[in-house]
Every structure is written in C-alpha cells, then in structure tokens.
XYZ file of C-alpha atoms in Angstrom:
311
model
C 84.200 43.061 122.734
C 81.298 45.130 123.968
C 82.344 48.492 125.342
C 82.267 48.764 129.147
C 83.946 51.730 130.799
C 84.173 49.874 134.111
C 85.918 46.888 132.510
C 88.354 49.141 130.675
C 89.401 50.977 133.810
C 90.253 47.630 135.377
C 92.650 46.702 132.566
C 96.353 46.827 133.353
C 98.025 50.063 132.298
C 100.551 49.811 129.460
C 101.680 53.446 129.749
C 102.537 54.031 133.383
C 102.314 57.209 135.425
C 105.414 59.171 136.300
C 106.109 60.313 132.742
C 106.878 63.966 132.092
C 104.035 64.965 129.769
C 102.477 68.354 130.548
C 99.338 68.676 132.644
C 96.355 69.046 130.340
C 98.094 67.292 127.414
C 95.992 65.037 125.206
C 98.789 62.674 124.105
C 99.050 60.403 127.183
C 95.252 60.085 127.279
C 95.317 59.022 123.634
C 98.113 56.491 124.156
C 96.645 54.930 127.300
C 93.281 54.352 125.664
C 94.695 53.035 122.398
C 96.783 50.494 124.328
C 93.783 49.520 126.464
C 92.258 48.075 123.288
C 94.919 45.358 123.276
C 93.884 41.987 124.630
C 95.636 41.339 127.969
C 97.429 38.279 126.586
C 98.815 40.086 123.539
C 102.316 41.533 123.563
C 102.963 44.783 121.698
C 105.982 46.330 120.015
C 105.665 50.111 119.995
C 107.610 52.662 118.003
C 107.459 56.367 118.767
C 108.829 59.152 116.619
C 110.990 61.772 118.283
C 108.625 64.316 119.805
C 106.804 65.230 122.998
C 105.628 61.677 123.602
C 109.027 60.058 123.195
C 111.154 62.563 125.119
C 108.697 62.589 128.023
C 108.074 58.853 128.424
C 111.464 57.272 127.856
C 114.386 59.044 129.529
C 117.204 56.522 129.930
C 117.347 54.501 132.130
C 113.638 55.041 132.871
C 110.578 54.229 130.752
C 106.820 54.571 131.196
C 106.138 51.782 128.655
C 105.447 48.204 129.787
C 105.591 46.735 126.263
C 108.622 46.605 123.981
C 109.482 50.172 123.000
C 111.614 51.583 120.184
C 112.585 55.242 119.943
C 112.601 56.152 116.256
C 113.877 59.250 114.546
C 111.437 62.028 113.724
C 110.864 60.755 110.195
C 110.728 56.966 110.409
C 108.430 55.625 113.113
C 106.321 53.817 110.495
C 109.396 52.346 108.783
C 110.758 51.140 112.125
C 107.587 49.342 113.180
C 107.067 47.857 109.715
C 110.579 46.400 109.873
C 109.859 44.901 113.290
C 106.637 43.394 111.936
C 108.479 41.861 108.974
C 111.119 40.338 111.284
C 108.395 38.937 113.554
C 106.672 37.244 110.603
C 109.942 35.698 109.459
C 110.650 34.312 112.946
C 107.091 33.074 113.347
C 107.186 31.306 109.986
C 110.438 29.659 111.061
C 108.737 28.389 114.221
C 110.900 30.451 116.562
C 108.027 32.586 117.954
C 104.670 31.309 119.160
C 103.035 34.220 120.938
C 100.896 36.945 119.338
C 102.496 40.364 118.949
C 100.841 43.531 117.711
C 102.744 46.435 116.160
C 101.813 50.054 116.875
C 103.578 53.255 115.834
C 102.926 56.671 117.366
C 103.860 60.032 115.901
C 102.841 63.639 116.337
C 101.568 65.693 113.435
C 105.068 66.944 112.597
C 106.339 63.370 112.379
C 103.237 62.185 110.500
C 101.833 64.933 108.260
C 105.261 66.291 107.326
C 108.622 64.689 108.109
C 107.320 61.124 108.410
C 104.785 61.138 105.574
C 107.061 59.213 103.182
C 107.715 56.318 105.586
C 104.066 56.279 106.673
C 102.852 56.114 103.083
C 105.348 53.354 102.290
C 104.320 51.223 105.259
C 100.633 51.549 104.388
C 101.245 50.756 100.710
C 103.323 47.648 101.515
C 100.486 46.216 103.582
C 102.191 45.573 106.928
C 99.936 44.299 109.714
C 100.378 47.363 111.936
C 98.614 50.412 113.314
C 99.898 53.948 112.908
C 98.508 56.443 115.430
C 98.949 60.170 114.843
C 98.391 62.169 118.008
C 97.550 65.436 116.310
C 98.351 68.571 118.348
C 98.577 70.759 115.231
C 102.147 72.062 115.462
C 105.739 71.092 116.258
C 105.146 71.487 119.975
C 108.276 69.751 121.270
C 110.645 72.106 119.464
C 108.937 75.432 120.114
C 105.395 75.542 118.669
C 106.302 75.899 114.981
C 103.601 75.521 112.333
C 103.130 72.181 110.566
C 100.894 71.239 107.650
C 98.397 70.129 110.308
C 98.239 73.632 111.796
C 94.846 75.270 111.062
C 94.636 78.373 108.904
C 95.276 81.683 110.707
C 96.913 80.006 113.709
C 99.477 82.104 115.566
C 102.675 80.036 115.984
C 106.340 80.943 116.383
C 106.919 80.456 112.638
C 103.551 81.842 111.503
C 103.160 84.791 113.878
C 100.005 86.851 113.597
C 100.788 90.497 112.930
C 99.740 93.549 110.955
C 100.758 92.081 107.588
C 100.011 88.358 107.978
C 97.215 86.963 110.229
C 98.992 83.733 111.175
C 99.378 80.644 108.994
C 98.016 81.210 105.497
C 97.149 77.625 104.493
C 94.309 75.348 105.531
C 95.096 72.182 107.469
C 96.152 69.147 105.434
C 93.650 66.269 105.524
C 95.932 63.355 106.445
C 93.077 60.962 107.196
C 91.800 61.258 103.631
C 95.337 60.803 102.304
C 95.583 57.522 104.220
C 92.159 56.450 102.951
C 93.453 56.905 99.401
C 96.003 54.139 100.094
C 93.075 51.680 100.072
C 94.011 50.268 103.472
C 91.529 48.032 105.338
C 90.861 50.534 108.131
C 91.313 54.243 108.739
C 89.578 56.474 111.245
C 89.491 59.927 112.747
C 88.732 60.044 116.455
C 89.299 61.824 119.773
C 89.040 61.174 123.527
C 85.306 61.863 123.395
C 82.286 60.645 125.372
C 84.084 58.553 128.005
C 86.641 57.384 125.431
C 84.071 55.187 123.689
C 84.855 56.374 120.164
C 88.630 56.211 120.665
C 88.608 52.772 122.293
C 86.304 51.119 119.776
C 88.237 52.460 116.804
C 91.576 51.469 118.354
C 90.286 47.940 118.838
C 89.163 47.762 115.201
C 92.494 49.145 114.006
C 94.564 46.681 116.057
C 92.543 43.591 115.192
C 91.748 44.306 111.545
C 94.360 42.357 109.525
C 96.668 44.594 107.517
C 97.652 48.255 107.823
C 95.448 50.637 109.800
C 95.602 54.343 110.577
C 94.165 56.398 113.431
C 94.211 60.193 113.457
C 93.458 61.340 117.007
C 92.913 64.912 118.184
C 95.408 65.627 120.963
C 95.141 69.181 122.341
C 98.279 70.911 123.648
C 97.832 73.502 126.429
C 101.173 75.167 125.661
C 100.612 75.610 121.941
C 96.852 76.087 121.960
C 96.996 78.332 125.038
C 94.133 77.045 127.130
C 93.788 76.335 130.832
C 94.865 72.753 131.538
C 91.544 71.579 133.078
C 89.772 72.551 129.830
C 91.233 69.705 127.750
C 88.029 67.696 127.304
C 86.006 70.848 126.663
C 88.275 71.698 123.726
C 87.666 68.260 122.227
C 83.899 68.546 122.655
C 83.843 71.960 120.948
C 85.967 70.650 118.071
C 83.638 67.717 117.484
C 80.400 69.687 117.879
C 81.621 72.412 115.490
C 82.615 69.705 112.960
C 86.118 71.115 112.661
C 87.211 67.615 113.805
C 84.556 65.166 112.593
C 84.538 61.589 113.896
C 84.324 58.927 111.192
C 85.851 55.667 110.009
C 86.497 54.007 106.674
C 86.210 50.216 106.741
C 87.220 48.471 103.512
C 86.444 51.649 101.582
C 83.064 52.317 103.198
C 82.705 55.690 104.947
C 80.835 55.557 108.262
C 80.020 58.691 110.270
C 80.532 58.066 113.986
C 78.868 61.182 115.364
C 76.616 63.905 113.984
C 75.964 66.829 116.345
C 72.290 67.479 117.039
C 73.097 71.184 117.079
C 76.197 72.035 115.056
C 77.862 75.001 116.769
C 79.755 77.837 115.029
C 83.465 77.193 114.638
C 84.081 80.484 116.479
C 82.853 78.800 119.681
C 85.768 76.374 119.385
C 88.376 78.959 118.380
C 87.615 81.725 120.877
C 88.806 79.967 124.097
C 92.249 79.329 122.549
C 94.949 81.969 122.793
C 96.432 80.968 119.435
C 93.331 82.433 117.758
C 92.927 85.560 119.911
C 93.770 87.849 116.966
C 90.695 86.593 115.080
C 88.338 88.110 117.639
C 88.961 91.721 116.720
C 87.254 94.025 114.242
C 89.700 92.832 111.567
C 89.086 89.147 112.223
C 85.454 88.784 111.160
C 86.251 87.936 107.533
C 88.910 85.453 108.628
C 86.387 83.642 110.818
C 83.972 83.513 107.897
C 86.716 81.988 105.735
C 87.348 79.251 108.307
C 83.636 78.544 108.759
C 83.109 78.174 105.017
C 85.944 75.649 104.732
C 84.723 73.657 107.744
C 81.223 73.550 106.230
C 82.604 72.476 102.837
C 84.593 69.587 104.326
C 81.715 68.534 106.583
C 79.240 68.457 103.686
C 81.710 66.459 101.595
C 82.052 63.938 104.428
C 78.264 63.629 104.763
C 78.092 62.854 101.039
C 80.800 60.192 101.330
C 78.892 58.643 104.256
C 75.670 58.816 102.208
C 73.958 61.009 104.778
C 71.631 63.791 103.714
C-alpha cells in the first residue's frame, strides 16, 4: 500500500499503552510501527525473547499485546516462532485453519546478536515464513547495561568500563544485518524510526508480506544505557543516520538497495558527543579513539555504497 501517515495513525493499535517501558525508549515505537504494517484482517502470533520488551509488556495477568503472544527464553525467540509457524502450516494443510496468520519474533541485541544467534540462524536457514525483528539498543539493558557484541567500540558499560587502562569496549560492533544477508533469505533490512516512520513502516510491510524468512534490524535507543535526555530520542536516531554509523538499506532477493544517503554526511563525533556512554572520548586522550571510530564508519559506509552500486 502507498504510505500515508494519516492512514497509519488511524489503524488499530496492536501494542497498547499502559506498558512499563521507560520514557524515551525506542523499543515500543519500533514494535508499534512494525505491527501497524499488518493488514487489519490478519492475525499475528508474536514471540518475544526475555528482555526489556517482554518484562515490561506482559506482566501476568496483564498484557499490552492484542495479538497472540508467547514469552520465549532469552535464546530462542526465533525457534519458538518458527515452531508456531510450522504447526500453523500443518493445521492449515489439514483444513483445520482458514484465516491468515503472520509470525513475528522480537528480540533485543543480546537475544539476537549473542544468545539467540543460533536459533535465529537456524530459523532463517530452514526457510520459515516469519519475520525476526531485532530492536537494537546496543547492550544488555534489562540486566544492568552490560556490553554485547552489538555494543560499539569504546562504549562505557558496566562490563566494559572506561578507565585509565581500557577506554571502554575494545571491539567494533558486529554486523548482524550482513550476517543475515549471508543466509540468502528473501528480505533483510536495516532501519530506524526515521522521517515520520516511513522507512520503518515500508520495510516492515515488505518483511511481513514477502514469502519466506525476513529480518529487520532496527535502531532502538535506550536513555538509561546511552545516557541521553528522554525527549532527545528522535534526535539520536537522526544523528546516527546522518553520520552513517547506522545506514538505512535493504536487501531484496540478494540486491542491495540504499534507502537514504545524507546530503551532508556529518562527523560521527556529532552523534557520539550527546551520549554519556561516550563522554570519555571527548577529552585530550580521546582524539585518536574518535579517529579510529570514524575510519571504521567510513570503511563500512563505502563498502555499502559499493554493494548498492552507488559511486
């Protein structure tokens, strides 16, 4: 369908208010807009890995979800939803189900990049008709802001504290989107709640209604772990996209398509400076560390432009 912000806002909510997510958190914005891409007549079965999203939206006997919801363990959200999809197909083939059901799994970066990578990879390789959505807040936020393999290099977390000897996490962020692309799935995309949700909504719609396995990696800022003022959520996303530290692109049947190219690419320091987790980089000792980050961002951005056949 053609994108219309007014029409989308009139769609029935599938994640209701009253949940306990933090003010200024990106995750509920991500979930609400992914689910808005569902057709009103379609039922959904949703699996969520243990994490901020699950513990804050489904506290027995209350739930913020209007569709069928399954709480999975930290490591197996993809396996859970793939099993539900297989059972649905068996019942449908037997003539016991007539309605259309879509299958969507959500997981944070800890449950996707790390603990849940095996079940995610297996579900994608087996070819289940499902969507896996990683809401990427770049650390294990629910359990105390520990580093994950999604955490950017030099980030100050509780398990990679910045000090005199070590300037935060020592490894660059894992590129999970590219790992999923290497599974040769029909659709994979990297997106964010950007420009009135247009990019997120359109990619969610493609993911849900492209037959076969699909993957969405969505930037989901965390005010507690990133240490920014809660009203600044959308500003953080804009700076990430315009600095190309979080590029927006999709891969449809193996073809790379760039969704957004900044007219004026800003320095990555403009994105890092407003976040308390990177405060130690803006000292006399941090200049070389900023240069290191900028070089890696530029390398990955140029590689992506080549894959998208853009000069």
